[in-house]
Structures are given as structure tokens and as C-alpha cells.
PDB file of C-alpha atoms in Angstrom:
ATOM      1  CA  MET Z   6      18.838   1.092  -5.079  1.00 37.00           C
ATOM      2  CA  THR Z   7      16.398  -1.560  -4.929  1.00 41.00           C
ATOM      3  CA  MET Z   8      17.136  -4.136  -2.426  1.00 44.00           C
ATOM      4  CA  LEU Z   9      16.226  -7.522  -2.594  1.00 46.00           C
ATOM      5  CA  LEU Z  10      14.759  -8.394   0.923  1.00 44.00           C
ATOM      6  CA  SER Z  11      13.586 -11.510   2.720  1.00 45.00           C
ATOM      7  CA  SER Z  12      10.083 -11.933   3.550  1.00 47.00           C
ATOM      8  CA  VAL Z  13      10.589 -11.045   6.916  1.00 48.00           C
ATOM      9  CA  ASP Z  14      12.014  -7.691   5.512  1.00 90.00           C
ATOM     10  CA  ALA Z  15       8.951  -7.574   3.143  1.00 94.00           C
ATOM     11  CA  LYS Z  16       6.884  -7.515   6.409  1.00 95.00           C
ATOM     12  CA  THR Z  17       8.743  -5.078   8.031  1.00 95.00           C
ATOM     13  CA  ASN Z  18       8.317  -2.754   5.080  1.00 96.00           C
ATOM     14  CA  ALA Z  19       4.601  -3.356   4.571  1.00 97.00           C
ATOM     15  CA  THR Z  20       4.276  -2.588   8.210  1.00 97.00           C
ATOM     16  CA  ILE Z  21       6.538   0.646   7.800  1.00 97.00           C
ATOM     17  CA  ALA Z  22       4.116   1.483   4.712  1.00 98.00           C
ATOM     18  CA  ALA Z  23       0.967   0.909   6.865  1.00 98.00           C
ATOM     19  CA  LYS Z  24       2.220   2.938   9.809  1.00 98.00           C
ATOM     20  CA  ALA Z  25       3.186   5.861   7.024  1.00 98.00           C
ATOM     21  CA  MET Z  26      -0.257   6.075   5.999  1.00 98.00           C
ATOM     22  CA  ASP Z  27      -1.933   5.525   9.421  1.00 98.00           C
ATOM     23  CA  ASP Z  28       0.354   8.540  10.536  1.00 98.00           C
ATOM     24  CA  LYS Z  29      -1.400  10.635   7.897  1.00 98.00           C
ATOM     25  CA  ASN Z  30      -5.068   9.953   8.801  1.00 97.00           C
ATOM     26  CA  ALA Z  31      -5.839   7.192   5.935  1.00 98.00           C
ATOM     27  CA  SER Z  32      -8.910   5.766   6.486  1.00 97.00           C
ATOM     28  CA  HIS Z  33      -9.066   1.487   7.026  1.00 96.00           C
ATOM     29  CA  VAL Z  34      -5.448   0.746   6.659  1.00 98.00           C
ATOM     30  CA  VAL Z  35      -5.303  -3.057   5.927  1.00 97.00           C
ATOM     31  CA  VAL Z  36      -2.041  -4.864   5.318  1.00 98.00           C
ATOM     32  CA  LEU Z  37      -3.284  -8.597   3.380  1.00 96.00           C
ATOM     33  CA  ASP Z  38      -0.553 -11.476   2.806  1.00 95.00           C
ATOM     34  CA  ILE Z  39      -0.683 -12.554  -0.508  1.00 94.00           C
ATOM     35  CA  GLY Z  40       2.496 -14.282  -1.059  1.00 88.00           C
ATOM     36  CA  ASP Z  41       0.940 -17.411  -1.051  1.00 82.00           C
ATOM     37  CA  SER Z  42      -1.977 -16.552  -3.278  1.00 81.00           C
ATOM     38  CA  LEU Z  43      -0.342 -14.292  -5.923  1.00 74.00           C
ATOM     39  CA  GLY Z  44       3.024 -14.918  -6.525  1.00 77.00           C
ATOM     40  CA  VAL Z  45       3.686 -11.460  -7.263  1.00 84.00           C
ATOM     41  CA  ALA Z  46       4.737  -9.880  -3.912  1.00 93.00           C
ATOM     42  CA  ASP Z  47       4.272 -10.886  -0.231  1.00 95.00           C
ATOM     43  CA  TYR Z  48       2.117  -8.108   0.928  1.00 96.00           C
ATOM     44  CA  PHE Z  49      -0.347  -5.502  -0.376  1.00 97.00           C
ATOM     45  CA  VAL Z  50      -1.220  -2.501   1.950  1.00 98.00           C
ATOM     46  CA  LEU Z  51      -4.186  -0.690   1.393  1.00 98.00           C
ATOM     47  CA  GLY Z  52      -5.818   2.524   2.640  1.00 98.00           C
ATOM     48  CA  SER Z  53      -8.074   5.348   2.058  1.00 98.00           C
ATOM     49  CA  ALA Z  54      -8.686   9.173   1.462  1.00 98.00           C
ATOM     50  CA  SER Z  55     -11.340  11.146   1.660  1.00 97.00           C
ATOM     51  CA  ASN Z  56     -10.333  13.885  -0.702  1.00 97.00           C
ATOM     52  CA  VAL Z  57      -7.466  13.706  -3.846  1.00 97.00           C
ATOM     53  CA  ARG Z  58      -5.053  16.172  -1.452  1.00 97.00           C
ATOM     54  CA  LEU Z  59      -4.996  13.131   1.047  1.00 98.00           C
ATOM     55  CA  VAL Z  60      -4.321  10.337  -1.632  1.00 98.00           C
ATOM     56  CA  LYS Z  61      -1.215  12.562  -2.528  1.00 97.00           C
ATOM     57  CA  THR Z  62      -0.303  13.199   0.925  1.00 98.00           C
ATOM     58  CA  LEU Z  63      -0.343   9.500   1.653  1.00 98.00           C
ATOM     59  CA  VAL Z  64       1.636   8.676  -1.325  1.00 98.00           C
ATOM     60  CA  ASP Z  65       4.117  11.176  -0.359  1.00 97.00           C
ATOM     61  CA  ASN Z  66       4.306  10.136   3.094  1.00 98.00           C
ATOM     62  CA  VAL Z  67       4.763   6.103   2.208  1.00 98.00           C
ATOM     63  CA  ASP Z  68       7.221   6.914  -0.161  1.00 96.00           C
ATOM     64  CA  GLU Z  69       9.496   8.967   2.438  1.00 96.00           C
ATOM     65  CA  GLN Z  70       9.156   6.374   4.707  1.00 96.00           C
ATOM     66  CA  LEU Z  71      10.093   3.616   2.407  1.00 96.00           C
ATOM     67  CA  CYS Z  72      12.935   5.640   0.972  1.00 93.00           C
ATOM     68  CA  SER Z  73      14.151   6.031   4.617  1.00 91.00           C
ATOM     69  CA  ALA Z  74      14.403   2.380   4.510  1.00 89.00           C
ATOM     70  CA  GLU Z  75      16.553   2.327   1.213  1.00 90.00           C
ATOM     71  CA  ARG Z  76      13.280   1.282  -0.613  1.00 92.00           C
ATOM     72  CA  GLU Z  77      12.367   3.087  -3.905  1.00 92.00           C
ATOM     73  CA  PRO Z  78       8.972   1.985  -6.081  1.00 94.00           C
ATOM     74  CA  ILE Z  79       9.792  -0.047  -8.755  1.00 95.00           C
ATOM     75  CA  SER Z  80       6.714   1.875 -10.393  1.00 96.00           C
ATOM     76  CA  ARG Z  81       4.206   4.878  -9.695  1.00 96.00           C
ATOM     77  CA  GLU Z  82       0.775   4.097 -11.340  1.00 97.00           C
ATOM     78  CA  GLY Z  83      -2.243   7.005 -10.871  1.00 97.00           C
ATOM     79  CA  VAL Z  84      -0.218   9.349  -8.544  1.00 95.00           C
ATOM     80  CA  ALA Z  85      -1.131  12.437 -10.756  1.00 94.00           C
ATOM     81  CA  GLU Z  86      -4.989  11.392 -10.882  1.00 94.00           C
ATOM     82  CA  ALA Z  87      -5.169  10.631  -7.044  1.00 95.00           C
ATOM     83  CA  GLN Z  88      -8.085   8.285  -7.481  1.00 96.00           C
ATOM     84  CA  TRP Z  89      -6.393   4.895  -7.045  1.00 97.00           C
ATOM     85  CA  ALA Z  90      -2.433   4.996  -6.700  1.00 98.00           C
ATOM     86  CA  VAL Z  91      -0.231   2.000  -6.424  1.00 98.00           C
ATOM     87  CA  LEU Z  92       3.152   1.940  -5.646  1.00 98.00           C
ATOM     88  CA  ASP Z  93       5.048  -1.063  -6.097  1.00 97.00           C
ATOM     89  CA  TYR Z  94       7.839  -2.136  -4.488  1.00 96.00           C
ATOM     90  CA  GLY Z  95       8.501  -5.511  -5.951  1.00 94.00           C
ATOM     91  CA  ASP Z  96       7.701  -7.581  -2.502  1.00 95.00           C
ATOM     92  CA  ILE Z  97       5.057  -5.032  -1.416  1.00 96.00           C
ATOM     93  CA  VAL Z  98       2.259  -3.347  -3.444  1.00 97.00           C
ATOM     94  CA  VAL Z  99       0.708  -0.416  -1.660  1.00 98.00           C
ATOM     95  CA  HIS Z 100      -2.731   1.067  -2.935  1.00 98.00           C
ATOM     96  CA  VAL Z 101      -4.092   4.250  -1.565  1.00 98.00           C
ATOM     97  CA  PHE Z 102      -7.908   4.828  -2.755  1.00 98.00           C
ATOM     98  CA  LEU Z 103     -10.084   7.428  -2.364  1.00 98.00           C
ATOM     99  CA  ASP Z 104     -12.893   6.036  -0.514  1.00 97.00           C
ATOM    100  CA  GLU Z 105     -15.377   5.680  -3.225  1.00 97.00           C
ATOM    101  CA  VAL Z 106     -13.144   3.934  -5.356  1.00 97.00           C
ATOM    102  CA  ARG Z 107     -11.907   1.712  -2.960  1.00 97.00           C
ATOM    103  CA  SER Z 108     -15.518   0.776  -2.274  1.00 95.00           C
ATOM    104  CA  PHE Z 109     -16.175   0.231  -6.032  1.00 96.00           C
ATOM    105  CA  TYR Z 110     -13.000  -2.411  -6.429  1.00 95.00           C
ATOM    106  CA  ASP Z 111     -13.163  -3.883  -3.141  1.00 94.00           C
ATOM    107  CA  LEU Z 112      -9.928  -5.625  -3.254  1.00 91.00           C
ATOM    108  CA  GLU Z 113     -10.499  -6.838   0.053  1.00 89.00           C
ATOM    109  CA  ARG Z 114     -13.174  -9.178  -1.152  1.00 91.00           C
ATOM    110  CA  LEU Z 115     -11.096 -10.481  -4.093  1.00 90.00           C
ATOM    111  CA  TRP Z 116      -8.427 -11.227  -1.694  1.00 88.00           C
ATOM    112  CA  GLY Z 117     -10.725 -12.506   0.972  1.00 88.00           C
ATOM    113  CA  ASP Z 118      -8.917 -15.334   1.915  1.00 90.00           C
ATOM    114  CA  ALA Z 119      -5.542 -13.649   2.647  1.00 93.00           C
ATOM    115  CA  PRO Z 120      -4.482 -13.255   5.731  1.00 94.00           C
ATOM    116  CA  ARG Z 121      -4.425  -9.970   7.289  1.00 96.00           C
ATOM    117  CA  LEU Z 122      -1.191  -8.592   9.204  1.00 95.00           C
ATOM    118  CA  ASP Z 123      -1.397  -7.479  12.764  1.00 93.00           C
ATOM    119  CA  TRP Z 124       0.255  -4.164  12.220  1.00 91.00           C
TER     120      TRP Z 124
END
């Protein structure tokens, strides 16, 4: 059951997702506050992995931790390919990249004006 949450709860869930990636050795975990810029979500959570197996591990841990917080993703894209996985929770969108894919798309540059959350 997906719950509608306030931006305070979105911030908490973005932090949960960031810590879930960090706990499994993701590199360069960043939380961008894109609520004022994009309007589709409040936060983007980005993390990188050095290999496909680690991408899948990061996705699984984020999903497990947010499910424990009673959050289910609205959609999951790219998980099987494990190059760039996207978990959409409505108010937060989690991006898990292979290192080289993240470098190529460089979302931090695209959303360079977005404040970063100190999680």
C-alpha cells in the first residue's frame, strides 16, 4: 500500500534510501532536492556500483528498507539489465547506476542547481 506522504516524510524516506545504498557499499550516494525544480518528485537519490551484481544488491536493499517503512515502488525500471535501475516511489525516485553509466548521463550536472540533502 503506497501512502501519500508530506515532504518531511519524503525527506525521511530519501534518507532511508541513501543509507540503504551506503550500507551495501554504493559509491557517491547523493540526495538531490528536486521538488521545486521538477515537480514530479521531491527527491532524487543517486548511487553507483562497480558491477551488475552490486547494482542488484543496492536495488534489493533500498526496496527492502523502504518496504519496512511501508513504502512500495510505483514502478521499477532497468532492474533486470542492472545498468541504470530506477525505483519510483512517487515522492522520491531512486537511481542506481553502474559507475560508467552514471558518468555518461551525469544527472548531477543536469540538476546542478538542486540543493543536496545532507543525509
